[in-house]
Tab-separated table of C-alpha atoms and ligand atoms in Angstrom:
chain	number	residue	atom	x	y	z
E	1095	UNK	CA	47.971	19.423	98.139
E	1096	UNK	CA	47.748	20.531	94.610
E	1097	UNK	CA	46.890	24.402	94.597
E	1098	UNK	CA	45.109	26.099	91.027
E	1099	UNK	CA	46.662	29.609	91.624
E	1100	UNK	CA	42.939	31.763	90.224
E	1101	UNK	CA	43.797	33.563	86.899
E	1102	UNK	CA	40.023	35.323	86.649
E	1103	UNK	CA	39.657	39.347	87.266
E	1104	UNK	CA	35.955	38.456	88.016
E	1105	UNK	CA	34.732	35.633	91.315
E	1106	UNK	CA	32.376	34.182	88.821
E	1107	UNK	CA	35.184	33.413	86.770
E	1108	UNK	CA	37.417	32.640	89.391
E	1109	UNK	CA	34.437	29.698	90.325
E	1110	UNK	CA	34.276	28.676	86.508
E	1111	UNK	CA	38.242	27.979	86.704
E	1112	UNK	CA	37.482	26.496	90.357
E	1113	UNK	CA	35.065	23.967	88.918
E	1114	UNK	CA	36.871	23.340	85.023
E	1115	UNK	CA	39.867	21.908	87.687
E	1116	UNK	CA	37.531	20.968	90.709
E	1117	UNK	CA	38.927	17.129	90.030
E	1118	UNK	CA	43.037	17.831	90.085
E	1119	UNK	CA	43.103	19.887	93.377
E	1120	UNK	CA	43.118	20.088	97.012
E	1121	UNK	CA	41.997	23.871	96.829
E	1122	UNK	CA	42.623	27.903	95.107
E	1123	UNK	CA	44.522	30.771	95.764
E	1124	UNK	CA	42.465	34.016	95.424
E	1125	UNK	CA	45.070	36.016	93.388
E	1126	UNK	CA	43.325	39.531	95.217
E	1127	UNK	CA	45.424	41.574	92.357
E	1128	UNK	CA	44.439	40.227	89.716
E	1129	UNK	CA	40.625	41.090	90.109
E	1130	UNK	CA	39.057	43.286	89.138
E	1131	UNK	CA	38.512	46.638	92.111
E	1132	UNK	CA	35.297	46.238	92.129
E	1133	UNK	CA	34.849	42.757	92.310
E	1134	UNK	CA	37.865	42.831	95.119
E	1135	UNK	CA	35.293	44.066	97.438
E	1136	UNK	CA	33.837	41.161	97.253
E	1137	UNK	CA	36.347	38.728	98.195
E	1138	UNK	CA	35.285	38.181	101.169
E	1139	UNK	CA	31.810	36.782	99.630
E	1140	UNK	CA	34.652	34.132	98.638
E	1141	UNK	CA	34.698	31.272	100.315
E	1142	UNK	CA	31.150	30.845	100.766
E	1143	UNK	CA	30.885	29.984	97.350
E	1144	UNK	CA	32.971	27.051	97.588
E	1145	UNK	CA	33.429	23.898	98.666
E	1146	UNK	CA	37.676	24.387	97.339
E	1147	UNK	CA	39.752	25.427	101.218
E	1148	UNK	CA	41.142	28.870	100.387
E	1149	UNK	CA	44.744	30.925	100.531
E	1150	UNK	CA	43.716	34.286	100.630
E	1151	UNK	CA	47.061	36.867	98.831
E	1152	UNK	CA	46.613	40.203	97.041
E	1153	UNK	CA	50.161	40.245	95.401
E	1154	UNK	CA	52.480	43.793	94.909
E	1155	UNK	CA	53.280	44.974	91.728
E	1156	UNK	CA	57.242	44.129	93.140
E	1157	UNK	CA	56.957	40.825	94.253
E	1158	UNK	CA	54.966	39.550	90.226
E	1159	UNK	CA	51.920	40.715	91.524
E	1160	UNK	CA	49.509	43.151	90.104
E	1161	UNK	CA	48.400	45.543	92.947
E	1162	UNK	CA	50.306	48.879	93.510
E	1163	UNK	CA	47.687	49.902	96.313
E	1164	UNK	CA	49.287	52.122	99.276
E	1165	UNK	CA	50.497	49.432	101.725
E	1166	UNK	CA	48.063	51.444	104.490
E	1167	UNK	CA	44.865	50.325	101.761
E	1168	UNK	CA	46.636	47.062	100.549
E	1169	UNK	CA	46.051	45.699	104.087
E	1170	UNK	CA	42.918	46.953	104.138
E	1171	UNK	CA	41.224	45.354	100.866
E	1172	UNK	CA	43.449	42.028	103.222
E	1173	UNK	CA	40.923	43.315	105.713
E	1174	UNK	CA	37.785	43.352	104.841
E	1175	UNK	CA	38.664	40.553	102.808
E	1176	UNK	CA	39.587	38.537	105.936
E	1177	UNK	CA	35.581	38.400	106.916
E	1178	UNK	CA	35.063	35.274	104.481
E	1179	UNK	CA	36.481	31.858	106.086
E	1180	UNK	CA	39.978	32.369	104.167
E	1181	UNK	CA	41.954	28.672	105.613
E	1182	UNK	CA	44.850	31.131	104.733
E	1183	UNK	CA	46.169	33.790	103.445
E	1184	UNK	CA	49.850	35.394	102.769
E	1185	UNK	CA	51.696	37.661	103.966
E	1186	UNK	CA	55.009	38.724	102.480
E	1187	UNK	CA	57.881	38.348	104.605
E	1188	UNK	CA	58.482	42.420	105.212
E	1189	UNK	CA	54.993	43.713	106.238
E	1190	UNK	CA	55.533	45.189	109.530
E	1191	UNK	CA	52.421	46.203	110.935
E	1192	UNK	CA	51.084	43.416	112.194
E	1193	UNK	CA	46.828	44.073	111.929
E	1194	UNK	CA	46.346	41.479	108.712
E	1195	UNK	CA	48.312	39.079	110.700
E	1196	UNK	CA	46.992	39.299	114.176
E	1197	UNK	CA	42.958	38.806	112.286
E	1198	UNK	CA	44.007	36.048	110.953
E	1199	UNK	CA	45.497	34.793	114.129
E	1200	UNK	CA	42.089	35.539	115.582
E	1201	UNK	CA	39.817	33.948	112.979
E	1202	UNK	CA	42.304	30.406	113.034
E	1203	UNK	CA	43.467	31.444	109.440
E	1204	UNK	CA	46.548	30.161	108.900
E	1205	UNK	CA	49.490	32.130	107.909
E	1206	UNK	CA	51.624	31.827	104.961
E	1207	UNK	CA	55.451	34.415	105.217
E	1208	UNK	CA	56.677	34.902	101.896
E	1209	UNK	CA	58.886	36.229	99.799
E	1210	UNK	CA	60.106	36.084	96.238
E	1211	UNK	CA	63.387	37.501	93.941
E	1212	UNK	CA	62.745	36.944	90.343
E	1213	UNK	CA	66.525	37.729	89.803
E	1214	UNK	CA	68.054	34.028	91.487
E	1215	UNK	CA	67.776	33.077	94.995
E	1216	UNK	CA	69.425	34.840	98.134
E	1217	UNK	CA	72.776	33.556	99.785
E	1218	UNK	CA	70.389	33.387	102.913
E	1219	UNK	CA	67.802	31.443	101.811
E	1220	UNK	CA	68.064	28.726	104.167
E	1221	UNK	CA	67.824	30.757	107.346
E	1222	UNK	CA	65.374	33.220	106.403
E	1223	UNK	CA	63.245	30.926	105.301
E	1224	UNK	CA	63.851	29.172	109.385
E	1225	UNK	CA	62.734	32.913	110.534
E	1226	UNK	CA	59.722	32.856	107.936
E	1227	UNK	CA	59.179	30.178	109.963
E	1228	UNK	CA	59.290	31.172	113.807
E	1229	UNK	CA	56.131	32.158	114.856
E	1230	UNK	CA	55.046	28.873	113.552
E	1231	UNK	CA	53.918	30.350	110.181
E	1232	UNK	CA	53.861	28.759	107.149
E	1233	UNK	CA	57.636	29.748	104.568
E	1234	UNK	CA	57.394	30.193	101.706
E	1235	UNK	CA	60.076	30.695	98.944
E	1236	UNK	CA	59.221	32.004	95.397
E	1237	UNK	CA	63.084	32.087	93.798
E	1238	UNK	CA	64.396	31.962	90.438
E	1239	UNK	CA	67.177	29.183	90.198
E	1240	UNK	CA	68.923	29.131	86.823
E	1241	UNK	CA	70.961	26.506	86.793
E	1242	UNK	CA	71.127	23.210	87.993
E	1243	UNK	CA	73.235	24.317	90.544
E	1244	UNK	CA	70.478	26.497	91.761
E	1245	UNK	CA	67.592	23.166	91.427
E	1246	UNK	CA	70.086	21.272	93.437
E	1247	UNK	CA	70.712	24.282	96.180
E	1248	UNK	CA	66.516	23.642	96.761
E	1249	UNK	CA	65.760	20.656	96.760
E	1250	UNK	CA	68.503	20.050	99.625
E	1251	UNK	CA	66.118	23.042	101.903
E	1252	UNK	CA	64.985	19.689	102.735
E	1253	UNK	CA	67.706	18.217	103.839
E	1254	UNK	CA	68.786	21.175	105.758
E	1255	UNK	CA	65.255	22.297	107.258
E	1256	UNK	CA	63.497	18.872	107.779
E	1257	UNK	CA	60.686	19.636	110.478
E	1258	UNK	CA	60.355	23.532	109.290
E	1259	UNK	CA	56.766	23.686	107.149
E	1260	UNK	CA	57.023	25.429	103.783
E	1261	UNK	CA	57.001	25.916	100.621
E	1262	UNK	CA	59.730	25.865	97.950
E	1263	UNK	CA	58.723	27.077	94.976
E	1264	UNK	CA	61.401	27.248	91.742
E	1265	UNK	CA	59.991	30.023	88.529
E	1266	UNK	CA	61.024	29.512	85.497
E	1267	UNK	CA	62.098	26.690	83.199
E	1268	UNK	CA	65.001	25.370	85.824
E	1269	UNK	CA	62.384	25.133	88.075
E	1270	UNK	CA	59.877	22.566	87.174
E	1271	UNK	CA	61.308	19.686	88.182
E	1272	UNK	CA	60.916	22.450	91.518
E	1273	UNK	CA	56.959	22.192	91.064
E	1274	UNK	CA	56.551	19.133	90.556
E	1275	UNK	CA	59.032	16.961	92.534
E	1276	UNK	CA	57.095	19.416	95.466
E	1277	UNK	CA	56.638	16.840	97.678
E	1278	UNK	CA	60.253	15.800	97.554
E	1279	UNK	CA	61.942	19.587	98.282
E	1280	UNK	CA	58.965	19.181	101.368
E	1281	UNK	CA	57.010	21.206	99.880
E	1282	UNK	CA	53.613	21.304	101.308
E	1283	UNK	CA	51.823	22.490	98.374
E	1284	UNK	CA	52.949	23.254	94.506
E	1285	UNK	CA	50.430	26.008	93.251
E	1286	UNK	CA	49.350	25.212	89.611
E	1287	UNK	CA	46.722	26.821	86.844
E	1288	UNK	CA	44.209	26.154	84.753
E	1289	UNK	CA	46.061	26.437	80.834
E	1290	UNK	CA	47.819	29.586	81.139
E	1291	UNK	CA	50.136	29.964	83.364
E	1292	UNK	CA	50.124	32.656	86.409
E	1293	UNK	CA	53.509	32.097	87.242
E	1294	UNK	CA	56.282	31.545	85.830
E	1295	UNK	CA	56.527	27.953	84.612
E	1296	UNK	CA	53.477	27.217	86.429
E	1297	UNK	CA	52.803	23.364	85.032
E	1298	UNK	CA	49.045	23.015	84.340
E	1299	UNK	CA	46.932	21.502	88.009
E	1300	UNK	CA	45.414	17.888	85.053
E	1301	UNK	CA	48.991	17.354	84.342
E	1302	UNK	CA	50.236	17.751	87.948
E	1303	UNK	CA	47.612	15.296	89.331
E	1304	UNK	CA	46.777	12.719	86.356
E	1305	UNK	CA	49.689	12.901	84.170
E	1306	UNK	CA	52.282	13.483	87.554
E	1307	UNK	CA	50.360	12.296	89.755
E	1308	UNK	CA	53.022	14.493	91.816
E	1309	UNK	CA	50.562	14.153	94.807
E	1310	UNK	CA	51.236	10.629	94.799
E	1311	UNK	CA	54.929	10.420	95.035
E	1312	UNK	CA	55.689	8.911	98.687
E	1313	UNK	CA	59.576	7.126	99.543
E	1314	UNK	CA	59.275	4.478	97.233
E	1315	UNK	CA	58.103	6.325	94.264
E	1316	UNK	CA	60.437	6.089	92.137
E	1317	UNK	CA	62.284	9.153	89.698
E	1318	UNK	CA	62.606	8.847	86.499
E	1319	UNK	CA	63.379	11.630	83.327
E	1320	UNK	CA	64.521	13.126	80.640
E	1321	UNK	CA	67.896	15.748	80.415
E	1322	UNK	CA	68.302	17.844	77.855
E	1323	UNK	CA	68.251	21.349	77.067
E	1324	UNK	CA	66.127	22.854	75.654
E	1325	UNK	CA	63.787	19.575	76.930
E	1326	UNK	CA	60.428	20.724	77.753
E	1327	UNK	CA	59.444	19.938	74.838
E	1328	UNK	CA	59.669	16.203	74.856
E	1329	UNK	CA	56.614	13.656	74.316
E	1330	UNK	CA	59.034	11.329	76.447
E	1331	UNK	CA	57.002	11.763	79.603
E	1332	UNK	CA	54.099	11.862	78.468
E	1333	UNK	CA	55.199	8.134	77.236
E	1334	UNK	CA	56.772	7.191	81.094
E	1335	UNK	CA	54.254	8.164	82.654
E	1336	UNK	CA	50.974	6.823	80.806
E	1337	UNK	CA	53.435	3.650	80.932
E	1338	UNK	CA	53.395	3.200	84.918
E	1339	UNK	CA	50.455	4.370	85.467
E	1340	UNK	CA	48.714	1.494	83.372
E	1341	UNK	CA	50.945	-1.294	85.392
E	1342	UNK	CA	50.100	0.638	88.937
E	1343	UNK	CA	53.927	1.174	88.884
E	1344	UNK	CA	54.690	3.638	91.948
E	1345	UNK	CA	56.819	5.825	89.471
E	1346	UNK	CA	57.532	8.991	87.981
E	1347	UNK	CA	59.668	10.457	85.147
E	1348	UNK	CA	59.693	14.535	84.449
E	1349	UNK	CA	61.604	16.738	82.023
E	1350	UNK	CA	65.022	18.397	83.675
E	1351	UNK	CA	67.198	21.566	81.773
E	1352	UNK	CA	70.481	20.829	82.761
E	1353	UNK	CA	73.476	23.477	81.711
E	1354	UNK	CA	75.839	20.729	83.052
E	1355	UNK	CA	75.628	17.317	83.514
E	1356	UNK	CA	78.777	17.209	86.418
E	1357	UNK	CA	76.346	18.535	88.320
E	1358	UNK	CA	72.209	16.397	87.093
E	1359	UNK	CA	74.822	13.421	88.322
E	1360	UNK	CA	74.974	14.479	91.710
E	1361	UNK	CA	71.417	15.468	91.437
E	1362	UNK	CA	70.595	12.937	90.513
E	1363	UNK	CA	72.011	11.091	93.155
E	1364	UNK	CA	70.335	12.816	95.908
E	1365	UNK	CA	66.484	12.229	94.736
E	1366	UNK	CA	68.064	9.180	94.119
E	1367	UNK	CA	66.816	8.259	91.285
E	1368	UNK	CA	66.495	5.014	88.902
E	1369	UNK	CA	67.416	5.867	85.339
E	1370	UNK	CA	66.980	8.597	82.684
E	1371	UNK	CA	66.992	9.288	79.343
E	1372	UNK	CA	68.963	11.740	77.438
E	1373	UNK	CA	68.858	13.635	74.627
E	1374	UNK	CA	70.943	16.318	72.999
E	1375	UNK	CA	73.310	17.984	73.243
E	1376	UNK	CA	73.738	15.135	75.886
E	1377	UNK	CA	74.054	11.917	73.914
E	1378	UNK	CA	78.161	12.595	73.780
E	1379	UNK	CA	78.658	13.989	77.158
E	1380	UNK	CA	76.961	11.869	79.747
E	1381	UNK	CA	79.704	9.193	78.797
E	1382	UNK	CA	82.888	10.098	81.299
E	1383	UNK	CA	80.233	9.697	83.915
E	1384	UNK	CA	78.823	5.378	82.842
E	1385	UNK	CA	80.247	2.898	84.794
E	1386	UNK	CA	79.033	0.588	82.165
E	1387	UNK	CA	77.991	1.153	78.543
E	1388	UNK	CA	76.606	-1.636	76.128
E	1389	UNK	CA	78.481	-2.921	73.277
E	1390	UNK	CA	75.922	-0.030	70.862
E	1391	UNK	CA	76.877	2.701	73.108
E	1392	UNK	CA	80.344	1.996	72.465
E	1393	UNK	CA	80.202	1.474	68.723
E	1394	UNK	CA	78.044	4.354	68.412
E	1395	UNK	CA	79.215	6.732	70.301
E	1396	UNK	CA	76.768	7.798	72.235
E	1397	UNK	CA	73.682	7.259	74.787
E	1398	UNK	CA	70.242	7.740	75.344
E	1399	UNK	CA	69.195	5.875	78.071
E	1400	UNK	CA	71.248	5.744	81.128
E	1401	UNK	CA	69.702	3.302	84.674
E	1402	UNK	CA	70.741	3.075	88.374
E	1403	UNK	CA	72.891	-0.631	88.634
E	1404	UNK	CA	75.025	-1.071	92.450
E	1405	UNK	CA	77.688	1.793	92.417
E	1406	UNK	CA	77.059	2.978	89.371
E	1407	UNK	CA	75.316	4.691	86.275
E	1408	UNK	CA	74.731	2.639	82.832
E	1409	UNK	CA	74.481	3.727	79.612
E	1410	UNK	CA	73.061	2.214	76.939
E	1411	UNK	CA	71.116	3.050	73.276
E	1412	UNK	CA	67.402	2.559	72.720
E	1413	UNK	CA	67.729	5.361	69.363
E	1414	UNK	CA	69.161	2.535	67.681
E	1415	UNK	CA	66.686	0.421	67.858
E	1416	UNK	CA	63.698	2.082	68.219
E	1417	UNK	CA	65.385	4.179	64.454
E	1418	UNK	CA	64.957	-0.212	62.929
E	1419	UNK	CA	62.065	-2.029	64.839
E	1420	UNK	CA	59.809	0.805	61.725
E	1421	UNK	CA	61.791	-1.297	59.007
E	1422	UNK	CA	63.176	-4.055	59.722
E	1423	UNK	CA	60.394	-5.965	58.362
E	1424	UNK	CA	61.322	-4.374	54.747
E	1425	UNK	CA	64.981	-4.758	56.438
E	1426	UNK	CA	64.457	-8.596	56.823
E	1427	UNK	CA	62.476	-9.412	53.480
E	1428	UNK	CA	65.635	-7.311	51.269
E	1429	UNK	CA	62.692	-4.790	50.776
E	1430	UNK	CA	65.740	-2.141	51.913
E	1431	UNK	CA	69.142	-3.338	51.107
E	1432	UNK	CA	71.041	0.166	50.365
E	1433	UNK	CA	70.104	3.944	51.484
E	1434	UNK	CA	70.792	7.218	51.534
E	1435	UNK	CA	71.281	9.025	54.691
E	1436	UNK	CA	71.168	12.630	54.966
E	1437	UNK	CA	73.005	13.920	57.955
E	1438	UNK	CA	76.203	13.288	59.933
E	1439	UNK	CA	75.632	14.100	63.051
E	1440	UNK	CA	74.728	13.219	66.276
E	1441	UNK	CA	71.369	11.611	65.923
E	1442	UNK	CA	72.985	10.008	62.362
E	1443	UNK	CA	75.849	8.088	64.258
E	1444	UNK	CA	73.386	5.317	65.757
E	1445	UNK	CA	71.314	4.892	62.828
E	1446	UNK	CA	73.498	4.734	60.483
E	1447	UNK	CA	75.131	1.916	62.404
E	1448	UNK	CA	72.454	0.037	62.520
E	1449	UNK	CA	71.718	0.256	58.977
E	1450	UNK	CA	74.987	-0.859	59.289
E	1451	UNK	CA	75.097	-3.484	61.283
E	1452	UNK	CA	72.011	-5.076	59.005
E	1453	UNK	CA	74.256	-5.540	56.797
E	1454	UNK	CA	72.360	-2.336	54.258
E	1455	UNK	CA	74.609	-0.224	52.025
E	1456	UNK	CA	74.484	3.501	53.525
E	1457	UNK	CA	75.758	5.951	51.736
E	1458	UNK	CA	76.273	9.799	54.105
E	1459	UNK	CA	75.482	12.939	52.457
E	1460	UNK	CA	75.494	16.289	54.418
E	1461	UNK	CA	76.428	19.375	53.874
E	1462	UNK	CA	79.505	19.597	55.568
E	1463	UNK	CA	81.979	16.393	54.287
E	1464	UNK	CA	84.331	16.276	56.465
E	1465	UNK	CA	81.719	15.044	59.049
E	1466	UNK	CA	80.414	11.972	56.803
E	1467	UNK	CA	83.631	11.239	55.350
E	1468	UNK	CA	84.133	10.240	59.421
E	1469	UNK	CA	81.444	9.117	59.912
E	1470	UNK	CA	81.277	7.197	56.577
E	1471	UNK	CA	84.677	5.435	57.815
E	1472	UNK	CA	83.638	4.205	60.883
E	1473	UNK	CA	80.488	2.610	59.515
E	1474	UNK	CA	82.332	1.249	56.210
E	1475	UNK	CA	79.890	2.916	54.424
E	1476	UNK	CA	79.996	5.840	51.348
E	1477	UNK	CA	79.610	9.551	51.493
E	1478	UNK	CA	79.039	12.661	49.735
E	1479	UNK	CA	78.084	16.059	49.895
E	1480	UNK	CA	73.959	17.051	49.792
E	1481	UNK	CA	75.260	19.638	46.793
E	1482	UNK	CA	75.058	16.298	44.796
E	1483	UNK	CA	71.518	14.204	46.036
E	1484	UNK	CA	70.320	14.244	42.063
E	1485	UNK	CA	73.207	10.996	41.791
E	1486	UNK	CA	71.530	8.346	43.610
E	1487	UNK	CA	68.043	9.741	42.456
E	1488	UNK	CA	66.166	6.142	41.571
E	1489	UNK	CA	68.820	4.646	43.134
E	1490	UNK	CA	67.805	3.408	47.069
E	1491	UNK	CA	65.853	2.286	48.953
E	1492	UNK	CA	65.862	3.914	51.750
E	1493	UNK	CA	65.657	7.606	52.177
E	1494	UNK	CA	66.417	8.490	56.046
E	1495	UNK	CA	66.476	12.744	56.960
E	1496	UNK	CA	68.782	12.486	60.295
E	1497	UNK	CA	69.297	16.447	60.643
E	1498	UNK	CA	67.053	19.363	62.560
E	1499	UNK	CA	66.197	21.235	59.409
E	1500	UNK	CA	62.272	21.201	59.081
E	1501	UNK	CA	61.812	20.901	62.511
E	1502	UNK	CA	58.679	22.743	64.585
E	1503	UNK	CA	59.290	25.546	64.041
E	1504	UNK	CA	60.698	26.040	60.650
E	1505	UNK	CA	59.120	23.518	59.189
E	1506	UNK	CA	58.711	24.495	55.551
E	1507	UNK	CA	62.229	23.248	54.660
E	1508	UNK	CA	63.635	20.716	53.381
E	1509	UNK	CA	67.349	20.457	53.874
E	1510	UNK	CA	67.910	18.021	50.339
E	1511	UNK	CA	66.578	18.835	46.924
E	1512	UNK	CA	65.330	15.198	45.862
E	1513	UNK	CA	63.281	13.934	43.740
E	1514	UNK	CA	62.064	10.532	44.155
E	1515	UNK	CA	60.434	8.291	42.098
E	1516	UNK	CA	57.613	6.393	43.981
E	1517	UNK	CA	59.751	3.064	45.038
E	1518	UNK	CA	61.335	5.118	47.719
E	1519	UNK	CA	61.027	4.228	51.729
E	1520	UNK	CA	61.232	7.476	53.127
E	1521	UNK	CA	61.954	7.900	56.958
E	1522	UNK	CA	62.505	11.550	59.342
E	1523	UNK	CA	63.291	11.213	62.086
E	1524	UNK	CA	61.919	14.494	63.411
E	1525	UNK	CA	58.271	14.116	64.860
E	1526	UNK	CA	57.673	17.858	65.743
E	1527	UNK	CA	55.700	18.303	62.687
E	1528	UNK	CA	54.683	14.729	61.602
E	1529	UNK	CA	54.465	16.179	58.360
E	1530	UNK	CA	57.358	17.013	57.372
E	1531	UNK	CA	58.108	19.131	54.176
E	1532	UNK	CA	61.012	15.818	53.038
E	1533	UNK	CA	57.643	13.405	54.103
E	1534	UNK	CA	55.283	15.233	51.780
E	1535	UNK	CA	57.550	15.313	48.883
E	1536	UNK	CA	58.257	12.175	49.178
E	1537	UNK	CA	54.433	11.448	49.483
E	1538	UNK	CA	53.530	12.939	46.455
E	1539	UNK	CA	55.524	11.235	44.701
E	1540	UNK	CA	53.438	7.850	46.346
E	1541	UNK	CA	56.640	6.856	48.635
E	1542	UNK	CA	55.774	4.331	51.504
E	1543	UNK	CA	56.496	7.260	54.588
E	1544	UNK	CA	57.333	6.539	58.098
E	1545	UNK	CA	58.025	8.828	60.660
E	1546	UNK	CA	60.029	10.637	63.932
E	1547	UNK	CA	57.328	9.633	66.499
E	1548	UNK	CA	57.351	6.062	65.138
E	1549	UNK	CA	60.779	6.286	66.510
E	1550	UNK	CA	60.631	7.798	68.842
E	1551	UNK	CA	57.736	6.316	70.942
E	1552	UNK	CA	59.531	2.648	69.737
E	1553	UNK	CA	62.635	3.580	71.912
E	1554	UNK	CA	60.379	4.609	74.453
E	1555	UNK	CA	59.123	1.424	74.458
E	1556	UNK	CA	62.798	-0.090	75.244
E	1557	UNK	CA	63.819	2.557	77.731
E	1558	UNK	CA	60.558	1.805	79.867
E	1559	UNK	CA	61.460	-2.155	79.518
E	1560	UNK	CA	65.288	-1.081	80.949
E	1561	UNK	CA	63.668	1.450	83.235
E	1562	UNK	CA	61.074	-1.129	85.299
E	1563	UNK	CA	61.502	-4.491	83.494
E	1564	UNK	CA	57.844	-4.700	82.476
E	1565	UNK	CA	57.364	-4.567	78.561
E	1566	UNK	CA	55.626	-1.086	77.724
E	1567	UNK	CA	51.675	-1.773	78.029
E	1568	UNK	CA	49.550	-2.154	74.992
E	1569	UNK	CA	46.452	-0.208	76.298
E	1570	UNK	CA	49.252	2.690	77.179
E	1571	UNK	CA	49.772	2.984	74.183
E	1572	UNK	CA	46.246	3.509	72.548
E	1573	UNK	CA	45.911	6.379	74.703
E	1574	UNK	CA	48.782	7.982	73.978
X	173	ATR	P1	72.717	16.343	65.755
X	173	ATR	O1	73.024	15.509	67.019
X	173	ATR	O2	70.195	16.583	66.070
X	173	ATR	O3	72.350	14.953	64.248
X	173	ATR	P2	73.796	17.263	64.936
X	173	ATR	O4	75.136	16.552	65.740
X	173	ATR	O5	74.897	19.192	64.894
X	173	ATR	O6	72.738	17.743	65.789
X	173	ATR	O7	74.012	17.272	63.362
X	173	ATR	C1	73.109	18.271	62.888
X	173	ATR	C2	73.381	17.087	61.145
X	173	ATR	O8	71.869	18.901	60.520
X	173	ATR	C3	74.665	17.784	60.936
X	173	ATR	O9	74.388	16.382	59.676
X	173	ATR	C4	74.592	19.579	60.237
X	173	ATR	O10	75.339	19.526	59.003
X	173	ATR	P3	76.500	19.191	59.154
X	173	ATR	O11	77.647	18.892	59.818
X	173	ATR	O12	76.913	20.493	57.584
X	173	ATR	O13	76.217	21.264	59.980
X	173	ATR	C5	72.466	19.026	59.731
X	173	ATR	N1	72.594	20.313	59.277
X	173	ATR	C6	72.253	21.309	59.622
X	173	ATR	N2	71.603	22.916	59.790
X	173	ATR	C7	71.525	21.967	58.543
X	173	ATR	C8	71.559	23.209	57.141
X	173	ATR	N3	70.530	24.135	57.119
X	173	ATR	N4	71.239	22.042	56.293
X	173	ATR	C9	71.475	21.148	55.824
X	173	ATR	N5	72.040	20.452	56.947
X	173	ATR	C10	72.092	21.130	58.088
C-alpha cells in the first residue's frame, strides 16, 4: 500500500491533498501534530469526509513531529479523535498508559506500534520489531541508515522476521531504496509525500505509483538500479522505468547511494538484482568485482553497466557508444577529422578512446598536464595544457567538454577560454543544465551543438537493451 502523509495544517487542505493524489494512494496518514489547534479538535470528523482509509498519528517533537503537549493532553487529543472512524492509530513503543490502545481495540482500529531513531539504527532492531508485534499489532521502525551496510541490514529484516506484520522505513537519502522497494523489505506500506517531503527522504506518491510502480513489485519483478555518490539527481530512473512500462516488462530501476562497492554487491546479491548502472565515482571501483568485462571496458578502464550472468557479474561500457552516437554521421562522412577534448578525467577516457577508435585525430587539453599526457600516451594522441587552448582556434572540427565545470549549480563558468569560429561542432557532456556556458559561447559563434542529454539518452537506451534484451521503445523516448 502507498500511504500519503498529509502535510496540511487544516482539514480542508488535507482533503485537497488527498484529492490531488487520490489515484496514486491506498491510504493516508492524518498528522494531528501538523494541524492548527482548532483543527485538531475537529479531527474526529475527518474520516467521514473521505473514502480513503486513514492512519491517525500525533507525533511528538522528539520523534520528529510537532506535538509539544503533555503526555496526558496528547493522549486526550488522540482519544477524542478516535471517535472518528480511523482505520489505524499510531502509538509509540514507549507509551505505557493504555487508554488509547484500549479504545482502539474496542473499536477494531488496527494499532501501529512505532519507534523512531533519527541518529542511526539500533543494534537490537530485530528484537524490538518482534516485541512490538507480539500483541498482534503492526510494528513500525523508522530509522536512519548512514551507509549501504545499514541499508542491507534493513532489507534483511524481511528475511529474519518473515511472519511479522511490519513497516520498515529508512529515513534520509540512504533509505530511499527501502521506501521504494518496501515490499522487498517485507513492509505492508510505504509513506509518500504529495510534493514537499514531510519526513527526510520521502518520495512523492505520484513517483511511487507511476514511475516506480512500487506497489506492483512481486517475486518476479526484475530489480535494476544505479549506484553513485551523489546519485539522486540522475535521470536514469526516468529513462529505464518509462522504458519498462512501455514494453510491459515487470521490472523496477532505482537509485542507490553507495559508499562501499563491495557491500553494494552483497546487497545486489541479496535483492537478486539483474543489473545496474554505475556512475561517478565507482566506474573504476566496480572492475575488481566483475567476472567478465568487454573489450571496451578493458581499453577504457571504466565500466558503467553491470549485468548478471550465470555465476558472475559482467561489466560493459555504454558511455562510449552513447557519446559517439550523436556525432557518428559526422565522423563517417568525414566532417569530423580532428577533435579537441577538454579534460582528462574518468569521462574523458571513454570519449578519447571512442574518437581514436574511429580514426579521429585527438588533442587532449587539461589543467593538469600530467593527466593529459598519460591519457594521450595510452590512446596515441596529442596533449597540451588548457592555457594553450587559443593555439587550436580554427584548427579543429569538434570540441568536446568533458569536465564537470559548468555543472549545476555553478553553471556560469566554462573550463576553457576558446574562441569558436562557427565551423566547429561543440559537444558538452554535462546535461544539467542543458545549455552550459561552453555551449552558449559556441552557439553565439554559430556552431552546431550537441548536448549531454543526447549522450545520456543514447547510453541509457543501449543499457536498456543489455538489461532487458529488448530495444528501447520509441514511444518511451517521446514521453521522456
Ligand atoms: P570525471 O570522472 O567526471 O571525469 P575526474 O576524474 O575528477 O571526474 O576529472 C575531472 C576533470 O575535470 C579533470 O580533467 C579535471 O582537471 P585536472 O585533471 O586538472 O584536475 C577537470 N577539472 C575539474 N575542475 C576543473 C577546473 N576548475 N578547471 C579546469 N579543469 C577542471
